[in-house]
Short mmCIF file of C-alpha atoms in Angstrom, two decimals:
data_model
loop_
_atom_site.label_atom_id
_atom_site.label_comp_id
_atom_site.label_asym_id
_atom_site.label_seq_id
_atom_site.Cartn_x
_atom_site.Cartn_y
_atom_site.Cartn_z
CA MET A 1 4.34 2.02 2.53
CA ASP A 2 3.07 3.45 -1.10
CA SER A 3 4.92 3.47 -4.34
CA VAL A 4 5.24 6.97 -4.17
CA ASP A 5 7.53 6.51 -1.18
CA LEU A 6 9.28 3.35 -2.36
CA ASN A 7 10.01 5.70 -5.74
CA VAL A 8 11.46 8.39 -3.46
CA LEU A 9 13.99 6.09 -1.62
CA ARG A 10 14.98 4.68 -4.87
CA SER A 11 15.80 7.98 -6.39
CA VAL A 12 17.59 8.99 -2.97
CA LEU A 13 19.74 5.54 -3.61
CA GLU A 14 20.22 6.49 -7.22
CA TRP A 15 21.04 10.02 -6.72
CA ARG A 16 23.61 9.36 -3.89
CA ARG A 17 24.85 6.59 -5.65
CA ALA A 18 26.18 8.97 -8.44
CA GLY A 19 27.59 11.58 -6.13
CA GLN A 20 24.75 14.29 -6.25
CA ARG A 21 23.71 16.03 -3.15
CA VAL A 22 20.39 15.24 -1.94
CA VAL A 23 18.03 16.65 0.92
CA LEU A 24 15.24 14.10 1.98
CA TYR A 25 12.20 15.64 3.68
CA SER A 26 9.61 13.96 5.80
CA VAL A 27 6.29 14.98 7.39
CA VAL A 28 6.66 14.31 11.18
CA GLN A 29 3.21 15.92 12.23
CA THR A 30 0.28 17.55 10.95
CA TRP A 31 -2.54 19.79 12.50
CA GLY A 32 -6.15 20.71 11.38
CA SER A 33 -6.48 19.51 7.77
CA ALA A 34 -3.15 18.54 5.57
CA PRO A 35 -2.52 17.46 2.05
CA ARG A 36 -0.11 14.30 3.23
CA PRO A 37 -0.03 12.37 6.00
CA PRO A 38 2.62 11.80 8.54
CA GLY A 39 5.80 9.66 7.01
CA ALA A 40 5.29 11.26 3.40
CA MET A 41 8.37 11.66 1.72
CA LEU A 42 10.19 14.21 -0.91
CA ALA A 43 13.68 14.24 -2.15
CA LEU A 44 15.20 17.51 -3.52
CA ARG A 45 18.27 16.93 -5.90
CA GLU A 46 21.13 19.51 -5.77
CA ASP A 47 19.95 20.41 -9.33
CA GLY A 48 16.34 21.32 -7.89
CA VAL A 49 15.03 18.29 -9.04
CA VAL A 50 12.08 17.02 -6.85
CA ILE A 51 10.57 13.58 -6.76
CA GLY A 52 7.49 12.55 -3.82
CA SER A 53 5.03 15.07 -1.98
CA VAL A 54 4.97 16.95 0.85
CA SER A 55 1.76 18.79 -0.26
CA GLY A 56 -0.37 20.23 -2.71
CA GLY A 57 2.56 21.72 -4.59
CA CYS A 58 2.99 25.34 -3.28
CA ILE A 59 5.36 24.06 -0.18
CA GLU A 60 7.72 22.16 -2.92
CA ASP A 61 8.01 25.28 -4.42
CA ASP A 62 9.02 26.93 -1.33
CA LEU A 63 11.42 24.08 -0.38
CA ILE A 64 13.37 24.34 -3.99
CA ALA A 65 13.27 27.92 -3.14
CA ARG A 66 15.45 26.90 -0.17
CA LEU A 67 17.97 25.21 -2.12
CA GLN A 68 18.23 28.17 -4.40
CA ASP A 69 18.90 30.81 -1.65
CA GLY A 70 21.26 28.68 0.07
CA ARG A 71 19.29 28.01 3.07
CA LEU A 72 19.83 23.92 3.06
CA PRO A 73 21.73 22.15 5.51
CA VAL A 74 25.92 22.33 4.48
CA ASP A 75 26.55 18.81 6.48
CA GLY A 76 24.66 16.19 8.09
CA SER A 77 25.50 16.21 11.45
CA SER A 78 22.25 17.51 12.11
CA VAL A 79 18.62 17.64 11.32
CA GLN A 80 16.33 20.60 10.91
CA LEU A 81 12.78 21.18 11.65
CA VAL A 82 10.75 22.94 8.88
CA THR A 83 6.96 24.28 9.93
CA TYR A 84 4.72 25.37 7.44
CA GLY A 85 1.37 26.95 8.06
CA VAL A 86 1.17 28.39 11.40
CA THR A 87 -0.49 31.57 10.59
CA ARG A 88 -3.72 32.09 8.96
CA GLU A 89 -1.56 33.84 5.91
CA GLU A 90 0.76 31.39 5.70
CA ALA A 91 -1.77 28.57 5.52
CA ALA A 92 -2.78 30.28 2.69
CA ARG A 93 0.19 31.39 0.57
CA PHE A 94 1.20 27.72 0.92
CA GLY A 95 -2.49 26.36 -0.30
CA LEU A 96 -2.92 24.50 3.02
CA PRO A 97 -6.60 24.13 4.37
CA CYS A 98 -7.68 26.84 7.06
CA GLY A 99 -5.86 26.04 10.09
CA GLY A 100 -3.64 23.08 8.27
CA THR A 101 0.30 23.28 9.96
CA LEU A 102 2.99 20.69 8.46
CA LEU A 103 6.01 19.86 10.32
CA LEU A 104 8.76 18.48 8.08
CA THR A 105 12.22 17.29 8.80
CA GLU A 106 15.34 18.39 6.28
CA GLU A 107 18.07 15.67 6.48
CA LEU A 108 21.12 16.03 3.89
CA VAL A 109 21.56 12.45 2.97
CA GLY A 110 25.34 10.94 3.55
CA ASP A 111 26.13 7.34 3.33
CA PRO A 112 22.97 5.80 1.72
CA ALA A 113 23.76 2.45 3.07
CA TRP A 114 20.75 2.68 4.89
CA VAL A 115 18.62 3.58 1.89
CA ALA A 116 19.81 0.33 0.05
CA GLN A 117 19.08 -1.76 3.09
CA LEU A 118 15.82 -0.56 3.94
CA LEU A 119 14.40 -1.16 0.34
CA ALA A 120 15.96 -4.56 0.45
CA ARG A 121 13.99 -5.05 3.67
CA CYS A 122 10.86 -4.19 2.09
CA GLU A 123 11.32 -6.06 -0.91
CA ALA A 124 11.96 -8.82 1.54
CA HIS A 125 8.30 -8.21 2.96
CA GLU A 126 9.67 -7.20 6.09
CA ILE A 127 8.17 -4.25 8.25
CA VAL A 128 11.19 -1.35 9.33
CA ALA A 129 11.64 1.05 11.70
CA ARG A 130 13.78 3.71 10.83
CA GLU A 131 15.05 5.83 13.58
CA LEU A 132 16.46 9.40 12.80
CA ASN A 133 18.18 11.05 15.29
CA LEU A 134 17.48 14.64 14.76
CA ARG A 135 20.63 15.81 17.13
CA THR A 136 23.37 13.85 15.01
CA GLY A 137 21.43 12.45 12.03
CA GLU A 138 22.52 9.00 12.29
CA VAL A 139 19.94 6.74 11.41
CA LEU A 140 18.90 3.05 12.67
CA LEU A 141 16.83 0.60 11.20
CA SER A 142 14.99 -2.47 13.70
CA ALA A 143 12.63 -4.66 13.02
CA ALA A 144 9.16 -3.99 13.45
CA GLY A 145 5.51 -4.85 13.72
CA LYS A 146 2.04 -4.69 12.32
CA THR A 147 0.65 -2.47 14.80
CA ASP A 148 3.51 0.20 15.13
CA VAL A 149 3.12 3.59 13.89
CA LEU A 150 5.23 6.85 13.22
CA SER A 151 6.44 8.57 16.46
CA PHE A 152 7.94 11.72 17.34
CA ASP A 153 9.49 12.68 20.77
CA GLY A 154 11.05 16.13 19.82
CA THR A 155 14.70 14.44 19.43
CA THR A 156 13.82 11.24 17.32
CA LEU A 157 11.70 10.20 14.67
CA ARG A 158 10.73 6.85 14.34
CA ALA A 159 8.51 6.06 11.17
CA ILE A 160 7.52 2.59 9.98
CA TYR A 161 8.33 1.86 6.59
CA GLY A 162 6.82 -2.29 4.84
CA PRO A 163 6.14 -3.46 1.60
CA ARG A 164 3.59 -2.56 -0.79
CA TRP A 165 -0.27 -3.64 0.26
CA ARG A 166 -0.54 -7.05 -2.57
CA LEU A 167 -3.98 -8.15 -4.04
CA LEU A 168 -3.78 -11.63 -5.42
CA LEU A 169 -6.71 -12.19 -7.82
CA ILE A 170 -7.52 -15.97 -8.69
CA GLY A 171 -8.78 -15.74 -12.07
CA ALA A 172 -7.91 -13.35 -15.01
CA GLY A 173 -11.73 -13.21 -16.33
CA GLN A 174 -13.65 -9.72 -16.97
CA LEU A 175 -14.23 -8.91 -13.53
CA SER A 176 -10.48 -9.47 -12.47
CA ARG A 177 -9.44 -6.93 -15.18
CA TYR A 178 -11.74 -4.34 -13.50
CA VAL A 179 -10.23 -5.25 -10.29
CA ALA A 180 -6.86 -5.10 -11.43
CA GLU A 181 -7.07 -1.31 -12.76
CA MET A 182 -8.64 -0.33 -9.84
CA ALA A 183 -6.68 -1.84 -7.54
CA ARG A 184 -3.58 -0.51 -9.22
CA LEU A 185 -4.89 3.12 -8.81
CA LEU A 186 -5.21 2.36 -4.80
CA ASP A 187 -1.56 1.52 -5.06
CA PHE A 188 -1.50 -2.17 -4.28
CA GLU A 189 0.84 -4.43 -6.28
CA VAL A 190 -1.52 -6.75 -8.46
CA LEU A 191 -0.91 -10.41 -8.87
CA VAL A 192 -3.16 -12.86 -11.05
CA CYS A 193 -3.41 -16.89 -11.16
CA ASP A 194 -5.34 -18.45 -13.63
CA PRO A 195 -4.26 -21.96 -14.94
CA ARG A 196 -6.55 -21.58 -17.76
CA LYS A 197 -4.41 -20.41 -20.75
CA GLU A 198 -7.67 -19.11 -22.51
CA PHE A 199 -8.15 -16.27 -19.92
CA VAL A 200 -4.57 -15.51 -20.26
CA TYR A 201 -5.07 -13.35 -23.68
CA GLY A 202 -5.26 -9.79 -23.90
CA TRP A 203 -3.85 -9.02 -20.01
CA GLU A 204 -2.07 -6.09 -19.88
CA GLU A 205 1.52 -6.91 -18.54
CA GLU A 206 1.03 -3.60 -16.56
CA LEU A 207 -2.03 -4.82 -14.92
CA GLY A 208 -0.74 -7.36 -12.96
CA ARG A 209 2.15 -9.74 -12.51
CA PHE A 210 0.84 -13.33 -13.22
CA VAL A 211 1.87 -16.23 -10.94
CA PRO A 212 2.53 -19.49 -12.54
CA GLY A 213 0.87 -23.01 -11.08
CA MET A 214 -2.22 -23.72 -9.47
CA PRO A 215 -4.01 -21.31 -7.17
CA ASP A 216 -3.08 -23.08 -4.07
CA GLU A 217 0.64 -23.19 -5.28
CA ALA A 218 0.27 -19.66 -5.81
CA VAL A 219 -0.65 -18.50 -2.44
CA LEU A 220 2.45 -20.20 -0.99
CA SER A 221 4.50 -19.21 -3.73
CA ILE A 222 4.18 -15.33 -3.24
CA GLU A 223 4.79 -16.09 0.71
CA THR A 224 1.19 -14.61 1.58
CA ASP A 225 1.70 -11.98 4.52
CA GLU A 226 -0.51 -9.70 6.66
CA ARG A 227 -0.38 -7.34 3.74
CA THR A 228 -1.80 -9.55 1.07
CA ALA A 229 -5.44 -9.63 0.42
CA ILE A 230 -6.66 -12.55 -1.49
CA VAL A 231 -9.82 -12.98 -3.89
CA ALA A 232 -11.03 -15.90 -5.59
CA LEU A 233 -12.83 -15.05 -8.97
CA THR A 234 -13.29 -17.48 -11.62
CA HIS A 235 -16.97 -19.01 -10.31
CA ASP A 236 -15.46 -22.98 -10.55
CA PRO A 237 -14.76 -24.33 -7.29
CA ARG A 238 -11.89 -26.56 -8.54
CA LEU A 239 -9.95 -23.44 -8.76
CA ASP A 240 -11.30 -21.34 -6.17
CA ASP A 241 -11.96 -23.87 -3.37
CA MET A 242 -8.14 -24.84 -3.71
CA ALA A 243 -7.13 -21.13 -3.54
CA LEU A 244 -9.30 -20.68 -0.28
CA LEU A 245 -7.93 -23.67 1.43
CA THR A 246 -4.60 -22.60 1.67
CA ALA A 247 -5.39 -19.03 1.88
CA LEU A 248 -7.75 -19.28 4.69
CA ASN A 249 -5.04 -21.09 6.82
CA SER A 250 -2.37 -17.87 5.62
CA ARG A 251 -1.94 -14.58 7.17
CA ALA A 252 -3.53 -12.49 4.47
CA PHE A 253 -5.52 -9.93 6.01
CA TYR A 254 -8.47 -10.31 3.54
CA VAL A 255 -9.78 -13.85 1.85
CA GLY A 256 -13.02 -13.32 -0.15
CA ALA A 257 -14.65 -15.62 -2.95
CA LEU A 258 -17.36 -14.00 -5.31
CA GLY A 259 -20.64 -15.47 -4.98
CA SER A 260 -24.27 -15.56 -3.41
CA ARG A 261 -25.08 -15.94 -0.25
CA ILE A 262 -26.58 -19.49 -1.08
CA ASN A 263 -23.17 -20.34 -3.49
CA THR A 264 -21.13 -19.40 -0.32
CA ARG A 265 -23.08 -21.26 2.27
CA LYS A 266 -22.06 -24.35 0.19
CA ARG A 267 -18.54 -23.30 -0.34
CA ARG A 268 -18.51 -22.83 3.43
CA ASP A 269 -19.76 -26.54 4.00
CA ASN A 270 -17.55 -27.87 1.19
CA LEU A 271 -14.59 -26.57 2.89
CA ALA A 272 -15.37 -27.97 5.93
CA GLN A 273 -16.26 -31.47 4.20
CA LEU A 274 -12.27 -30.83 3.06
CA GLY A 275 -10.99 -30.68 6.58
CA LEU A 276 -10.42 -26.68 7.29
CA SER A 277 -11.41 -25.44 10.66
CA GLU A 278 -14.28 -23.46 11.70
CA GLN A 279 -11.87 -20.90 12.76
CA ALA A 280 -10.28 -20.62 9.04
CA ILE A 281 -13.77 -20.78 7.61
CA ALA A 282 -14.66 -17.72 9.67
CA ARG A 283 -12.49 -15.63 8.12
CA LEU A 284 -14.08 -15.74 4.77
CA HIS A 285 -15.77 -13.15 3.08
CA GLY A 286 -18.70 -13.56 0.82
CA PRO A 287 -20.58 -12.35 -0.65
CA VAL A 288 -17.96 -10.31 -1.44
CA GLY A 289 -17.90 -6.34 -1.29
CA LEU A 290 -20.13 -3.72 0.31
CA HIS A 291 -23.56 -3.14 -0.84
CA ILE A 292 -23.64 -0.43 -3.76
CA GLY A 293 -26.31 -1.96 -6.18
CA SER A 294 -23.53 -2.92 -7.99
CA HIS A 295 -24.64 -4.81 -11.54
CA THR A 296 -22.07 -4.12 -13.92
CA PRO A 297 -18.23 -5.62 -13.49
CA ALA A 298 -17.09 -2.16 -13.13
CA GLU A 299 -19.35 -1.55 -9.91
CA ILE A 300 -18.94 -5.08 -8.29
CA ALA A 301 -15.09 -4.31 -8.54
CA LEU A 302 -15.41 -0.73 -6.85
CA SER A 303 -17.74 -2.67 -4.34
CA LEU A 304 -15.03 -5.07 -3.60
CA LEU A 305 -12.04 -2.83 -3.52
CA ALA A 306 -13.86 -0.77 -1.04
CA GLU A 307 -14.37 -3.43 1.20
CA ILE A 308 -10.94 -4.44 0.97
CA VAL A 309 -9.72 -0.91 1.38
CA ALA A 310 -11.69 -0.60 4.93
CA ILE A 311 -10.50 -3.41 5.86
CA LYS A 312 -7.02 -2.34 5.19
CA ASN A 313 -7.44 0.69 6.84
CA GLY A 314 -8.97 -0.57 10.17
CA VAL A 315 -12.63 0.53 9.46
CA GLU A 316 -15.58 -1.65 11.13
CA LEU A 317 -17.79 -2.78 8.44
CA GLN A 318 -21.39 -2.16 9.36
CA GLN A 319 -22.85 -2.21 5.80
CA LYS A 320 -24.02 -6.25 4.80
CA GLN A 321 -24.71 -7.40 1.59
CA PRO A 322 -28.27 -8.59 0.65
CA LEU A 323 -29.36 -11.65 -0.31
CA LEU A 324 -27.63 -11.88 -3.53
CA ALA A 325 -23.94 -10.47 -3.82
CA ALA A 326 -23.29 -7.18 -5.79
CA GLY A 327 -24.46 -8.46 -9.34
CA GLU A 328 -25.77 -11.65 -8.77
CA GLU A 329 -28.59 -13.91 -9.76
CA GLY A 330 -28.79 -16.62 -7.51
CA VAL A 331 -25.92 -18.33 -8.57
#
């Protein structure tokens, strides 16, 4: 679940607790090209204020017009379906790509208790299914798995929500700053651990949240799960390997360490001598990143995050690194 949709739900909860009328829109299905994926949300307050997005902007304008001309639901006993882009003319009017069509649910939010519960469970790093009955407007929450996806059978919309993807950086050096900036733009929650006080100076608080303690303690304290990536960037094996020993036995979907192929082989041997299993060591990504001819810290950060995002999105990686990692000189 990205921060945009989390903010939509937080606003819904705040507005409803203040007694304001709120209509929640969710993208159910798309055909052809569409600006926002299924599951994307927008909340519309009774005074016309909106948060979130279901398109590039034109559909949002029409939803506000529906509020102004009285086409919105007056009670929460049922949920309406709204379709945009059925005809070529309508697609052009609403700025949808040629052939693009959007199907939305339109629900008047009643008791916001389910919103509070859903947000709390996401904050606890749970993956949750929200089942919306279109006939009755009833909402049910249940546990979901990481492979579950949004589904719609014409009567019930089952949408999947979960915590934001997280990236734990071991090391607060220059490269980590570039990685943190780009990762936040990609909607990762960025965490940083570096017990070396000399490297903490100059970090902007919005770039990442510092996790206290040694690297192995940090991996444990954040309760690493399937939506967490961990990258060791200090170049100091006393810190990097300490984190890797714990991270490679965790549920993190990605564990990597900066270094050349030569150093990566040495690191693997060292981890084996420290008692890590072959299966755990095989999970290590190194050298990290896709080969894009990186030389500068910003290019190396781009290479690293491209690999992480690809794995997050289930893309099979075919492009391998050359003898040296991006930006490395055999160190």
